[in-house]
mmCIF file of C-alpha atoms in Angstrom:
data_model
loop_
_atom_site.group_PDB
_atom_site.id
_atom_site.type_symbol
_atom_site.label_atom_id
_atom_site.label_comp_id
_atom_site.label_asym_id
_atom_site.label_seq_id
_atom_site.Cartn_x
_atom_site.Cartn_y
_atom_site.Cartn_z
ATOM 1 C CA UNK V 1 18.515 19.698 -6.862
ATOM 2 C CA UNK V 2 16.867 17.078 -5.264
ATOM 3 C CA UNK V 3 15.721 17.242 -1.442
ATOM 4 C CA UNK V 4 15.957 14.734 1.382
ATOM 5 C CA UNK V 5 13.271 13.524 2.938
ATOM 6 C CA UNK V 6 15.313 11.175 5.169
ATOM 7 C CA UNK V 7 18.739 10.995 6.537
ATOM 8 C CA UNK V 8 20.767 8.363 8.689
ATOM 9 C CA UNK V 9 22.906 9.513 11.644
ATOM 10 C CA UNK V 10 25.966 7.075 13.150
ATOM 11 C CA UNK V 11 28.577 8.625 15.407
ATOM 12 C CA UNK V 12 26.987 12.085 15.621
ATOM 13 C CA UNK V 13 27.327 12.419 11.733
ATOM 14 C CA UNK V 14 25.071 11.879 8.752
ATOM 15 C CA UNK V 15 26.005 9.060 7.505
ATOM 16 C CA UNK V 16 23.186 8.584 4.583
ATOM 17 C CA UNK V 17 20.901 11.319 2.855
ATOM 18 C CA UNK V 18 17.554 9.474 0.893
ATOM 19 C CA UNK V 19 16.712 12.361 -1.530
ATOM 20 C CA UNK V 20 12.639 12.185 -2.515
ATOM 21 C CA UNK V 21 9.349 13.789 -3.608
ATOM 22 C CA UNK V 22 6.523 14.232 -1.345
ATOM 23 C CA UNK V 23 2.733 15.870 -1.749
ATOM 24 C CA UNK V 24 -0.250 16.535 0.136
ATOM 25 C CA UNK V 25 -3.290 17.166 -1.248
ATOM 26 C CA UNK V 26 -7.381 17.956 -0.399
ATOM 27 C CA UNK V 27 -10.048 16.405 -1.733
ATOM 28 C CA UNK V 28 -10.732 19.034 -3.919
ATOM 29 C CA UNK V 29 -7.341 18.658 -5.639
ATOM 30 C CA UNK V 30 -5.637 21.751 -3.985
ATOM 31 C CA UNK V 31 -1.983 21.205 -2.974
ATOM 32 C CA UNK V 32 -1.518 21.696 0.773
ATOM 33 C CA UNK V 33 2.315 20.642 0.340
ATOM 34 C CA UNK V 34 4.634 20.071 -1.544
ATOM 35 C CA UNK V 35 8.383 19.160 -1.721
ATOM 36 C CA UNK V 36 9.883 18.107 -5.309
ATOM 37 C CA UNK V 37 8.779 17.855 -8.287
ATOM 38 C CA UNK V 38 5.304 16.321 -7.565
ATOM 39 C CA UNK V 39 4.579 15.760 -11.393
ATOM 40 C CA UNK V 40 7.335 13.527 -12.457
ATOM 41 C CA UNK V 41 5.780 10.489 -13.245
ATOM 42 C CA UNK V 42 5.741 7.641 -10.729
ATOM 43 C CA UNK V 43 4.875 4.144 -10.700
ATOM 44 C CA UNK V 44 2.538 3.689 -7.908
ATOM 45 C CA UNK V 45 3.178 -0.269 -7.499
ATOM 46 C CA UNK V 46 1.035 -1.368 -4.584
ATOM 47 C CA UNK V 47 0.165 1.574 -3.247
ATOM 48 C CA UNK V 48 -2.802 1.449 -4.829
ATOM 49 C CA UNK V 49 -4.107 -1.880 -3.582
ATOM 50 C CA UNK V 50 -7.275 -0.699 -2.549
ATOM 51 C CA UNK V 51 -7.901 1.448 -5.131
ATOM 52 C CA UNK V 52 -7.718 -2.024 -7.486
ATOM 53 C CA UNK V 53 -10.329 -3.326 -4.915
ATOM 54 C CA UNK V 54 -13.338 -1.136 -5.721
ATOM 55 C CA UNK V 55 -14.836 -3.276 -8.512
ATOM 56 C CA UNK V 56 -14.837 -5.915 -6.001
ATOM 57 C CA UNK V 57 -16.802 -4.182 -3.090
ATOM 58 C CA UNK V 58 -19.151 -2.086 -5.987
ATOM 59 C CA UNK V 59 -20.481 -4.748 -8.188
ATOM 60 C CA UNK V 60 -21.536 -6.705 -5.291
ATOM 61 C CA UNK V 61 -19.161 -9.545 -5.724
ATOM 62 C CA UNK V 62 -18.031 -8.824 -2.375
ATOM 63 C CA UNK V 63 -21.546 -9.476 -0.648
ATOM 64 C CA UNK V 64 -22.135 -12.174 -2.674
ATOM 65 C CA UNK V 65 -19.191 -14.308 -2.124
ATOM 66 C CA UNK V 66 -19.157 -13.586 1.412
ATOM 67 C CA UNK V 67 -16.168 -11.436 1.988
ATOM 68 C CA UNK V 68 -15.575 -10.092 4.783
ATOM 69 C CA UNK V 69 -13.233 -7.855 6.556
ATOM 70 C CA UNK V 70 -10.056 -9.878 7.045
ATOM 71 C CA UNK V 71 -10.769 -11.150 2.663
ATOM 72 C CA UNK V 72 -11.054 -7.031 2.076
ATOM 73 C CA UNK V 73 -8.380 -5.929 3.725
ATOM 74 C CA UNK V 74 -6.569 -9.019 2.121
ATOM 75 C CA UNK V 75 -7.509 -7.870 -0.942
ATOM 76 C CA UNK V 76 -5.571 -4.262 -0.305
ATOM 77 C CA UNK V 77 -2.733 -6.031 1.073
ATOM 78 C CA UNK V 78 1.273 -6.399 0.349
ATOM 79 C CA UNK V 79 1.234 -9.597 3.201
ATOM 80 C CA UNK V 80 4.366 -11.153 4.845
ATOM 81 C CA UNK V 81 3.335 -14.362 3.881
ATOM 82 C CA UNK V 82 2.002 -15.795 7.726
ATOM 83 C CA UNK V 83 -0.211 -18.510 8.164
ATOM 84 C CA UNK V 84 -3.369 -16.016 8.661
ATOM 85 C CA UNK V 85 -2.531 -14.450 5.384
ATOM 86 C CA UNK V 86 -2.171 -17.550 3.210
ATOM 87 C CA UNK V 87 -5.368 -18.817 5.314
ATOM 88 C CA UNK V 88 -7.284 -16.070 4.251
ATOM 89 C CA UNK V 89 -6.039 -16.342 0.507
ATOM 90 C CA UNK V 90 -6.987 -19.558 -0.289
ATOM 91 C CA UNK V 91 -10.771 -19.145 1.644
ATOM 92 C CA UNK V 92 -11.668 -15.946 -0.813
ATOM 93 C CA UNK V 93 -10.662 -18.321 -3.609
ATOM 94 C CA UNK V 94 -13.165 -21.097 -2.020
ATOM 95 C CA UNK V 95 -15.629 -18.932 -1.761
ATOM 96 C CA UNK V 96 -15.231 -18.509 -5.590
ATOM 97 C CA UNK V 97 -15.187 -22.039 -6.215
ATOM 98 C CA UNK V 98 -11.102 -22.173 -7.254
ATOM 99 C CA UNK V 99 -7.919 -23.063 -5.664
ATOM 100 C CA UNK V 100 -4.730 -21.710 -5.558
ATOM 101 C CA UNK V 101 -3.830 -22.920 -9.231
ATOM 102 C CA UNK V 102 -6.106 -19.538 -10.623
ATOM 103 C CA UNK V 103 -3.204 -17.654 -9.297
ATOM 104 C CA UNK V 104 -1.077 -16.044 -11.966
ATOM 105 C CA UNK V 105 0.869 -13.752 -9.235
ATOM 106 C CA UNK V 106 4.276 -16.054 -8.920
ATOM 107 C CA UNK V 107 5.425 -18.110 -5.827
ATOM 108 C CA UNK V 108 8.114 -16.324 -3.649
ATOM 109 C CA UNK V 109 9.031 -17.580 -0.113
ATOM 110 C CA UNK V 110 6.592 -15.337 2.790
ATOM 111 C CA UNK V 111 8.708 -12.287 3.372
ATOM 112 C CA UNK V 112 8.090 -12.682 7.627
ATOM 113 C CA UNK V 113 11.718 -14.171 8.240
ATOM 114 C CA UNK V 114 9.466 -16.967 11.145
ATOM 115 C CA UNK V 115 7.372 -17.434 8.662
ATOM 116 C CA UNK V 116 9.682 -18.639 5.837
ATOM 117 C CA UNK V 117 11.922 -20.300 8.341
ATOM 118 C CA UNK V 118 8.413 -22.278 10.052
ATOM 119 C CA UNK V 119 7.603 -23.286 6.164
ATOM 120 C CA UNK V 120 10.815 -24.863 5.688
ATOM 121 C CA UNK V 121 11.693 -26.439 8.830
ATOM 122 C CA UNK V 122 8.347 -28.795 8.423
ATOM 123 C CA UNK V 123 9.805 -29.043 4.519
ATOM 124 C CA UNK V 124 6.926 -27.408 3.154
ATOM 125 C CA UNK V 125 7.368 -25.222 -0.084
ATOM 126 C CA UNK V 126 5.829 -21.850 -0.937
ATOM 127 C CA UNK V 127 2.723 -21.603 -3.240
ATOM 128 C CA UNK V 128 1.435 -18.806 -5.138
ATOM 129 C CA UNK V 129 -0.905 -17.881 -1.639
ATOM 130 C CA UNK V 130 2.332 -17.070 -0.078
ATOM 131 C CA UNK V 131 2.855 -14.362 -2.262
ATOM 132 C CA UNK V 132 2.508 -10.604 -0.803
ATOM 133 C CA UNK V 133 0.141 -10.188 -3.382
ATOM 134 C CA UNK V 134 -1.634 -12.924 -3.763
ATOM 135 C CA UNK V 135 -4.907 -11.036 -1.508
ATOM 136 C CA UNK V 136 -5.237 -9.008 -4.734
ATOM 137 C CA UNK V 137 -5.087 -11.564 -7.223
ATOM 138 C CA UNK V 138 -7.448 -13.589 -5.164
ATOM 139 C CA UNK V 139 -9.766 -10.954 -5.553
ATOM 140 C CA UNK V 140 -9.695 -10.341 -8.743
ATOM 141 C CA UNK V 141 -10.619 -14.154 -9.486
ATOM 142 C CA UNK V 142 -13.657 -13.503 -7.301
ATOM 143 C CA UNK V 143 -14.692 -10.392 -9.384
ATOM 144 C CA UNK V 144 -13.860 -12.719 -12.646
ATOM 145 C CA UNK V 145 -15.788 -15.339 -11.204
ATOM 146 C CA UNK V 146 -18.757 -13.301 -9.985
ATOM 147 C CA UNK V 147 -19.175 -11.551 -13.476
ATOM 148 C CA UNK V 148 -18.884 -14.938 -15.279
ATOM 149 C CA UNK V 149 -15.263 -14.330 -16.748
ATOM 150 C CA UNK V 150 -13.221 -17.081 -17.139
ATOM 151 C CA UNK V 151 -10.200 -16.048 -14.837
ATOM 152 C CA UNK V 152 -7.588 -17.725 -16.707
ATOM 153 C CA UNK V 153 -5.403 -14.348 -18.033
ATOM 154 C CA UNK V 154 -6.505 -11.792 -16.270
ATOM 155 C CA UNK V 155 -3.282 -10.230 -15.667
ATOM 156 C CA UNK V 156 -3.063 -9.192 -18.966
ATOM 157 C CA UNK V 157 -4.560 -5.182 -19.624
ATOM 158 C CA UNK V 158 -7.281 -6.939 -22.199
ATOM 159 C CA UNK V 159 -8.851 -8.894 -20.227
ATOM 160 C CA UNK V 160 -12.362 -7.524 -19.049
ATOM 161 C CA UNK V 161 -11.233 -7.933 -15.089
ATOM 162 C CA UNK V 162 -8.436 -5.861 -15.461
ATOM 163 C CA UNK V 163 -9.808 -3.516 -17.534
ATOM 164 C CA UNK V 164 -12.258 -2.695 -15.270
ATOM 165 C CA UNK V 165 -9.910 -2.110 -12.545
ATOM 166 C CA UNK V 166 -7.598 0.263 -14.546
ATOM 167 C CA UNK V 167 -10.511 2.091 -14.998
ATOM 168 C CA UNK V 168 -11.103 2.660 -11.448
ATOM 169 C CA UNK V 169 -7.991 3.890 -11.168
ATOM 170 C CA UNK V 170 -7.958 6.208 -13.524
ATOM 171 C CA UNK V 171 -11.158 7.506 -11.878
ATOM 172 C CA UNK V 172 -9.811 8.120 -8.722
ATOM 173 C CA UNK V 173 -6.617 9.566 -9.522
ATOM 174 C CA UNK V 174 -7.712 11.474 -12.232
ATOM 175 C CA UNK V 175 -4.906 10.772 -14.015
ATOM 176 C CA UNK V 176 -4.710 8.193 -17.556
ATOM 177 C CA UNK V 177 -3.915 4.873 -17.527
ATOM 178 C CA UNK V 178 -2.563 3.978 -20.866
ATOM 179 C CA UNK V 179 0.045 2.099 -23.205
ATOM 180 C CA UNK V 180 2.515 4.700 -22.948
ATOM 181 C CA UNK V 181 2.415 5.110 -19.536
ATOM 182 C CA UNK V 182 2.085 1.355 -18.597
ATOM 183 C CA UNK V 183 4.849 -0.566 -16.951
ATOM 184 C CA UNK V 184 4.421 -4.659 -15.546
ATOM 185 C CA UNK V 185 4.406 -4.693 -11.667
ATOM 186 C CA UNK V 186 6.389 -7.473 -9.914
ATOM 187 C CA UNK V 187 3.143 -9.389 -9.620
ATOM 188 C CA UNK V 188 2.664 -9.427 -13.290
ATOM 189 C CA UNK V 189 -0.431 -6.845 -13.425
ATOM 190 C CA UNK V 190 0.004 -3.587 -14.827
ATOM 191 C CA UNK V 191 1.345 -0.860 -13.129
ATOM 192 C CA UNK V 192 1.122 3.085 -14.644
ATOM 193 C CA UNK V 193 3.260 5.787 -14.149
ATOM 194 C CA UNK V 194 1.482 8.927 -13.088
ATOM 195 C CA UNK V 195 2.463 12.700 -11.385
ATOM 196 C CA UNK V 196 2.492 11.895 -7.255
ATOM 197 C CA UNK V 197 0.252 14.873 -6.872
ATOM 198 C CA UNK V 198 -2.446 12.461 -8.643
ATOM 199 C CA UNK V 199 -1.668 9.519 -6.471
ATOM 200 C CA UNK V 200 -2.186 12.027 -3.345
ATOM 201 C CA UNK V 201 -5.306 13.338 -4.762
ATOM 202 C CA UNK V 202 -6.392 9.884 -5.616
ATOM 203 C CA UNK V 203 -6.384 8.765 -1.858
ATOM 204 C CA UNK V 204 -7.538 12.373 -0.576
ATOM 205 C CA UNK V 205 -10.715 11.108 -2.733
ATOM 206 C CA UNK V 206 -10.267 7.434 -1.085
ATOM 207 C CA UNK V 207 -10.836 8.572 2.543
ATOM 208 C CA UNK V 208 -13.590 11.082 1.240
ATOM 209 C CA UNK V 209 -15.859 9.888 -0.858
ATOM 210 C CA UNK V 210 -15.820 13.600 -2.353
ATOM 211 C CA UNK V 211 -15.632 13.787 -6.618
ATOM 212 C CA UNK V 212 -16.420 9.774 -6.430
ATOM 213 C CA UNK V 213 -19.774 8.230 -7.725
ATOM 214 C CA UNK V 214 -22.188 7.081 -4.576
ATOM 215 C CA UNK V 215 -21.486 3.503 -5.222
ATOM 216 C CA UNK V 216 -17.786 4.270 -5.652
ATOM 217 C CA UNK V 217 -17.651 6.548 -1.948
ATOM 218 C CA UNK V 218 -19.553 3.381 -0.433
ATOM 219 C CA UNK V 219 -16.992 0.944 -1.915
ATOM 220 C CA UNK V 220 -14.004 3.195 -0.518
ATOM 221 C CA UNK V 221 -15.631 3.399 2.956
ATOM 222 C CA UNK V 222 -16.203 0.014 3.225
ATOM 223 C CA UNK V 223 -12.395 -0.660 2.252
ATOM 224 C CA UNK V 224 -11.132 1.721 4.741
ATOM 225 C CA UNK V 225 -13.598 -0.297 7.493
ATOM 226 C CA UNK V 226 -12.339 -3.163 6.966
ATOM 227 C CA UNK V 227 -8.409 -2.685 7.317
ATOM 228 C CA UNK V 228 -9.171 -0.618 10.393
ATOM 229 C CA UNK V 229 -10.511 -3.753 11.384
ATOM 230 C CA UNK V 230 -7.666 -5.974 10.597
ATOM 231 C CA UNK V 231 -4.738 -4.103 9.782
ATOM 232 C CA UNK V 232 -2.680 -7.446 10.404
ATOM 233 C CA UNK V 233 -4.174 -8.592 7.129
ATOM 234 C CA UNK V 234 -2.743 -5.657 4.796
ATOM 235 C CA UNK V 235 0.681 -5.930 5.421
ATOM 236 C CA UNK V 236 1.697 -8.353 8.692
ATOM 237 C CA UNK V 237 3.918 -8.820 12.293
ATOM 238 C CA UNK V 238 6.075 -5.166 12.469
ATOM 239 C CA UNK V 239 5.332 -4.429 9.432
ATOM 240 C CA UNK V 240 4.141 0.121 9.156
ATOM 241 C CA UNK V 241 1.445 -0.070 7.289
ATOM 242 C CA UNK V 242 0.414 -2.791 10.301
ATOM 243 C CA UNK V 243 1.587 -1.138 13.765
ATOM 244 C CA UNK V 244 0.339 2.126 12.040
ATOM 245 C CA UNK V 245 -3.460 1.525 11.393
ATOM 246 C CA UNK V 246 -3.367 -0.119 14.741
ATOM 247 C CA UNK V 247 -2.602 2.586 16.673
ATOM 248 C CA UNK V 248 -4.422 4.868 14.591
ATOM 249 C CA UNK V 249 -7.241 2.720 13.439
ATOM 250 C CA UNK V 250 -9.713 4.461 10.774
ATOM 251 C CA UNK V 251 -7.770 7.589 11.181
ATOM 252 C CA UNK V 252 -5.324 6.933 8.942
ATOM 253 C CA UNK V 253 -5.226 4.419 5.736
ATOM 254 C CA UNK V 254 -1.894 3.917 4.966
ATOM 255 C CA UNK V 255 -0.136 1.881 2.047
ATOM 256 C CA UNK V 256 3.206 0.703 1.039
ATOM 257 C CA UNK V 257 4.899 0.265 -2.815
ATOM 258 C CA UNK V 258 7.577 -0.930 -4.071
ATOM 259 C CA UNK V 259 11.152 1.212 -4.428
ATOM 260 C CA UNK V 260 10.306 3.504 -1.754
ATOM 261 C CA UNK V 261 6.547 4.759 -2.576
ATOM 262 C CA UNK V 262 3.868 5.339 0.574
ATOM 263 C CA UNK V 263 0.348 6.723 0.404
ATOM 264 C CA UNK V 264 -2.124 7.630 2.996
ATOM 265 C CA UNK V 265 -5.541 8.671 3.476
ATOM 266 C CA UNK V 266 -6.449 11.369 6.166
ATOM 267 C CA UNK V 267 -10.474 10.721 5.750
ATOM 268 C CA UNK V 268 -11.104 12.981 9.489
ATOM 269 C CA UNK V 269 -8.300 16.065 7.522
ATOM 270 C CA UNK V 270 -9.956 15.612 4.121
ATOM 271 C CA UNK V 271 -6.260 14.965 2.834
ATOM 272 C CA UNK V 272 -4.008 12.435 0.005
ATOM 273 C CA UNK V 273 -0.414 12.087 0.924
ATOM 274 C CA UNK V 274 2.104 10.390 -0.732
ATOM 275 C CA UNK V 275 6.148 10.034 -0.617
ATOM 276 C CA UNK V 276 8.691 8.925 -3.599
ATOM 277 C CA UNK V 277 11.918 8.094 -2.121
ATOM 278 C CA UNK V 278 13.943 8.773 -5.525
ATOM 279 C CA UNK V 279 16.589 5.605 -4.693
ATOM 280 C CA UNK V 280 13.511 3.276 -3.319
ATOM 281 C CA UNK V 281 14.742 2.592 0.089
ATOM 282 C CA UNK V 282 11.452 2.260 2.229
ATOM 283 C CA UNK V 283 12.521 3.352 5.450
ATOM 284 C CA UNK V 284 12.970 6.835 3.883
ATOM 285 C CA UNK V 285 9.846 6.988 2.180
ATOM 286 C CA UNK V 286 8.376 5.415 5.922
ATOM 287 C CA UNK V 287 9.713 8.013 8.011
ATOM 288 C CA UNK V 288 8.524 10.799 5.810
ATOM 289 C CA UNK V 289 5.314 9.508 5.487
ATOM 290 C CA UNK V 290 4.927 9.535 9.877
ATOM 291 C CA UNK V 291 6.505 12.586 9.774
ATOM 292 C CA UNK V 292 3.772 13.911 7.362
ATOM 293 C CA UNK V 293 0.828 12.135 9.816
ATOM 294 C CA UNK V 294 2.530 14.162 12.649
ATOM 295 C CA UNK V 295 2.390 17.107 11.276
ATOM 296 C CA UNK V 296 -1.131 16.864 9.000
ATOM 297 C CA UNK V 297 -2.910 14.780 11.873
ATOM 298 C CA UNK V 298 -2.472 17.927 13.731
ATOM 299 C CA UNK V 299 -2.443 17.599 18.205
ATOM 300 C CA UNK V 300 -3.487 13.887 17.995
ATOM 301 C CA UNK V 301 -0.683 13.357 15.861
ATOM 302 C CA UNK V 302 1.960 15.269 17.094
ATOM 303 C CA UNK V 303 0.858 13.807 20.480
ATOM 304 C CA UNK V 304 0.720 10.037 19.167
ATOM 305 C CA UNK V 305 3.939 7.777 20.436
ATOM 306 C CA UNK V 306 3.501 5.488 17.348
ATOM 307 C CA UNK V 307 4.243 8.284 15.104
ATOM 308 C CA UNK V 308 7.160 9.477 17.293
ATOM 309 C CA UNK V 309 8.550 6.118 16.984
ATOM 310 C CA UNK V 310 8.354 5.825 13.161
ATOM 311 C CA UNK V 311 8.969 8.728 11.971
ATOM 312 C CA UNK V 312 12.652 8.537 14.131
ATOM 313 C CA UNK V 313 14.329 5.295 15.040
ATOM 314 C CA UNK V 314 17.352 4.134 16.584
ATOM 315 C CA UNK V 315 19.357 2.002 14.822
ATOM 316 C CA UNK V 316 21.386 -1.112 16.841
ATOM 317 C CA UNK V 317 23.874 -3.502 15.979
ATOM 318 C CA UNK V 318 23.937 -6.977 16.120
ATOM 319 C CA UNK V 319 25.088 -6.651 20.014
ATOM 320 C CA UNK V 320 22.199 -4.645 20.583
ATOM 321 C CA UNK V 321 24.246 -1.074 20.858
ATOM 322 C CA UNK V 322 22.845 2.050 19.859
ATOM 323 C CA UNK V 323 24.672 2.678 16.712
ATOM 324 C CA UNK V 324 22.551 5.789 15.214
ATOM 325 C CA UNK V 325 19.164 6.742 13.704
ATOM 326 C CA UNK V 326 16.899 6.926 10.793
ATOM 327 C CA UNK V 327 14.822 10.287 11.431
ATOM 328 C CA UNK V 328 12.748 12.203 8.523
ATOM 329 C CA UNK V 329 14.215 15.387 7.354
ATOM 330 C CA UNK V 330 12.295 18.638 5.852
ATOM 331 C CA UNK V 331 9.014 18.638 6.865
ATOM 332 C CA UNK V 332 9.108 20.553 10.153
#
């Protein structure tokens, strides 16, 4: 029977249960928690961001293109589309010596509401650097262009740029990354299904460095440095991943997926966490993750407002009344 890891109240009465799979695990592998069954296979989607980033930061690329914090953290970002974030975009693909036509991500409209509406009201039309992902694919046409790959294709899993990156993957989670497990994420890269325990473990090995290669560890810390240093970059305005990591700051690295998957680093706690909400509703897999912060952050977490405040929220209609709440469930 499944479990819920998140439940909506209106009128005194649950009104909506979000059944899920959660995990937490050390750096050594060792489950510290676990609710479901953490080895069903899961498609990470773009939770794993940073993880695609390594090759980027290890090679050198990074240094020698110039990149700095706001292009890393870019780079690990699902973005809302704002003016910084498209900004941003299309100056890592300068500093590569390409333009937003190298982009093979897809065009969508920038998912901040202002944003889209501020695009449209000055009749402008969305590019591929308004994409949430396009931080990603920018940097994987710096890593192309660095090593001397032509760029063109590189979404496909035989091309040398992505192949390298699925191989980081399957370094730090420990888990493979092959045909039979491969799926095409909404950006048109890969995306593999693997056991949420290895996802967890995966970013337990993130924030530690520990079971990584030296050059790997100093890739991962970098990472980590630069979205505590501009956490508006890897996701955008009121967005968690955002007001988290600014509250929190290099305490917690935090990242969202698609259909209800979060991960998080505890670097400080030595701990991988991630959530599955089994019908993909993020504010269910949001709420458990703060919940799991509060409770594996130990005093500073329990004490922290920010994790209060996401990990229960009211819920208001459109006259501003109190209506009800979306609180986690099961991990007290």
């Amino acid at each position: 029977m499944d479990t819920a890891i998140a439940e909506v109240e209106r009128g005194g009465r649950v009104e909506s249960r979000h059944a899920g799979t959660a995990v937490v695990v050390d750096a050594a592998g060792d489950v510290v928690f676990a609710l479901g069954d953490i080895e069903r296979p899961t498609f990470p989607r773009s939770a794993v961001k940073a993880f695609l980033a390594l090759p980027l930061v290890e090679s050198g690329a990074a240094d020698r293109l110039g990149l700095g914090d706001e292009e890393l953290a870019l780079a690990c970002a699902s973005h809302t589309g704002e003016p910084a974030h498209v900004a941003v975009a299309a100056r890592m693909l300068a500093r590569a010596g390409r333009d937003v036509g190298c982009l093979e991500c897809g065009t969508h409209w920038p998912v901040d509401d202002a944003a889209a509406r501020d695009l449209a009201r000055t009749g402008g039309a969305p590019s591929a650097l308004h994409n949430n992902c396009s931080g990603k694919h920018a940097g994987f046409v710096c890593l192309a262009c660095d090593r001397g790959e032509a760029p063109g294709g590189y979404v496909d899993p035989g091309h040398p740029i992505m192949r390298e990156v699925t191989a980081a993957l399957a370094d730090v989670t420990g888990a493979p990354h092959r045909a039979d497990n491969r799926g095409i994420d909404g950006c048109s890269i890969p995306t593999y299904a693997i056991p949420l325990r290895a996802l967890a473990h995966g970013f337990a090995r993130f924030g530690t460095g520990h079971g990584l290669g030296a050059e790997r560890a100093r890739a991962a810390a970098r990472l980590r440095a630069a979205v505590a240093a501009s956490p508006f970059m890897v996701a955008g305005t009121g967005r968690f991943d955002t007001r988290l990591m600014q509250a929190l700051g290099p305490r917690v690295f935090s990242k969202m997926g698609a259909e209800g998957i979060m991960a998080a680093s505890l670097p400080q706690q030595g701990l991988g966490i991630a959530v599955k909400c089994h019908d993909g509703a993020p504010r269910a897999a949001e709420v458990a993750m703060a919940a799991l912060l509060t409770r594996f952050l130990g005093p500073e977490g329990a004490g922290d407002p920010i994790l209060g405040t996401l990990a229960r929220y009211e819920l208001k209609n459109w006259n501003g009344i109190r209506v009800g709440e979306v609180r986690a469930t099961g991990f007290t």
